[in-house]
Amino acid sequence: MPDDLLTANIVIAGGTGAGKSTLINSVFGKDLARTGSGRPVTGSIVEYSSEGVPVRIWDTVGLELSPETTKKTAEDVKQTILKHNSSDSVMDRIHAIWYCINSGSKRYQEREVEFIKELYSVRVPFMIILTQCIDAKSVLDEFEGKIREINKSECMNDIDVVRVLAQDYSTAVGVVPKFGLDALVDVTMKRLPEFIRSGFAAAQNISMRQKRKEAENILCEAVEETGSGFWNNVKNKVPLVNMLTTEGKIRSVFWKISKVYSSEIPRGEIMQIWEKVFCRIELLKGLTIPFIDFGNFRKQLDNLIISENFDSDDRIGMLSATDQAGIITAYFGYTFIISAENIWKAQSEDKLRKAEYLIDELADKLSAIAGVITKQ
Ligand SMILES: Nc1nc2c(ncn2[C@@H]2O[C@H](COP(=O)(O)OP(=O)(O)OP(=O)(O)O)[C@@H](O)[C@H]2O)c(=O)[nH]1
Ligand SMILES: [Mg+2]
């Protein structure tokens, strides 16, 4: 299990005022495109990244200037992508391109199609995003149909087209609520190379479902690791050794999952979470209960998976009664996920990033559950 989430590299292109910067901020939060550390790459490209958010964005200037400028921009963007994609390290490559078209423009011009063909030809997952979608469905259907038809005639029929309104839109008669960002996140997740998905799921601030999926993957991987190598020999035969190693495993699971839920917690503070949590539920009680009353503990874990609709039922269900370390790791990991989700739902982004909220939430949850176990 690598220690850090890998960073997703995404290029955003499209016309002036299409809503590229608005979209970036809506999806990744933190005002990435405005206040994130922007670094000019060329005259037409700015690279944005932000400490603790595993995404790097290349935002390009709008296109609808003179044909010469467009050509120059297109060339710059293509060269930047090609330069990155010739790197030996897959981490340096561009993993997806989002191309924004203002849906209100109703124009999919030849110049733009030429540009898209250039970008498409570099063989990076490519998505067209219809931005600022406030028109009637029939109007949008017609425009999207036109785009798809032209793409098809240019042999680019596998390009996904996603409609979004990245921010609520106020009109004289009311507000059109934002929509479509979930679909954009889902489509992007599907098209990204697998190794980069957890980074992207962590960086985006839209879909909790995707975050949960990644968190569950991290957890299941850790649980599977506890069942291999050294563990085969000690398992429940040497509970003390088992306990200490399990503690290390749980700590590393907390660390990774906290990143998926965008809680950037420095490593030292992870130790603090651990101490605080186990101080509240009493360290020995917390770690020994599972070994003392294992059947009941397993039942608690199964209930947790069912009541919270976790998906990894089969991967955890495979564990045998002797895989105590795996079961304990799973139990604490799921509890951590529930705590992180509660905070994610309830708190503003700024608060979410502060470790103390997560610590308190988690300590409450774990002590409540430990209480339930001891009472039975
Ligand atoms: N309400 C609402 N306004 C939007 C949306 N997308 C863009 N806008 C507005 O449209 C204008 C242009 O948006 P930007 O995000 O700056 O567009 P851009 O593509 O970054 O523009 P350039 O950087 O100039 O190429 C701004 O005034 C935004 O507030 C949206 O989804 N909802
Ligand atoms: Mg912009």
Coordinates of C-alpha atoms and ligand atoms in Angstrom, one line a residue, residues 15-22 62 132 165-169, ligand 1:
G15 CA -13.4 29.1 -24.9
T16 CA -13.0 32.4 -23.0
G17 CA -15.6 32.7 -20.3
A18 CA -16.8 29.1 -20.9
G19 CA -16.6 28.6 -17.1
K20 CA -13.3 26.7 -16.7
S21 CA -12.2 28.4 -13.6
T22 CA -15.7 28.2 -12.1
G62 CA -9.8 30.9 -23.7
Q132 CA -23.6 26.8 -17.9
L165 CA -24.2 24.0 -14.2
A166 CA -21.2 24.5 -11.9
Q167 CA -22.8 27.1 -9.7
D168 CA -26.4 28.1 -8.9
Y169 CA -27.7 30.4 -11.5
Ligands
LIG1 N1 -24.1 31.0 -12.2 C1 -23.1 30.5 -12.9 N2 -22.2 31.3 -13.5 C2 -21.2 30.7 -14.2 C3 -21.1 29.3 -14.3 N3 -19.9 29.1 -15.0 C4 -19.4 30.3 -15.3 N4 -20.1 31.3 -14.8 C5 -19.9 32.7 -15.0 O1 -19.3 33.0 -16.2 C6 -18.2 33.9 -16.2 C7 -17.0 33.2 -16.8 O2 -16.6 32.1 -16.0 P1 -15.1 31.7 -15.7 O3 -15.1 30.5 -14.9 O4 -14.2 32.8 -15.3 O5 -14.7 31.3 -17.2 P2 -13.3 30.8 -17.8 O6 -13.5 29.8 -18.8 O7 -12.3 30.5 -16.7 O8 -12.8 32.1 -18.5 P3 -11.3 32.5 -19.0 O9 -10.4 32.2 -17.9 O10 -11.4 34.0 -19.3 O11 -11.0 31.8 -20.3 C8 -18.1 34.2 -14.7 O12 -18.7 35.4 -14.5 C9 -18.8 33.1 -14.0 O13 -19.3 33.5 -12.8 C10 -22.0 28.5 -13.7 O14 -22.0 27.3 -13.7 N5 -23.1 29.1 -13.0

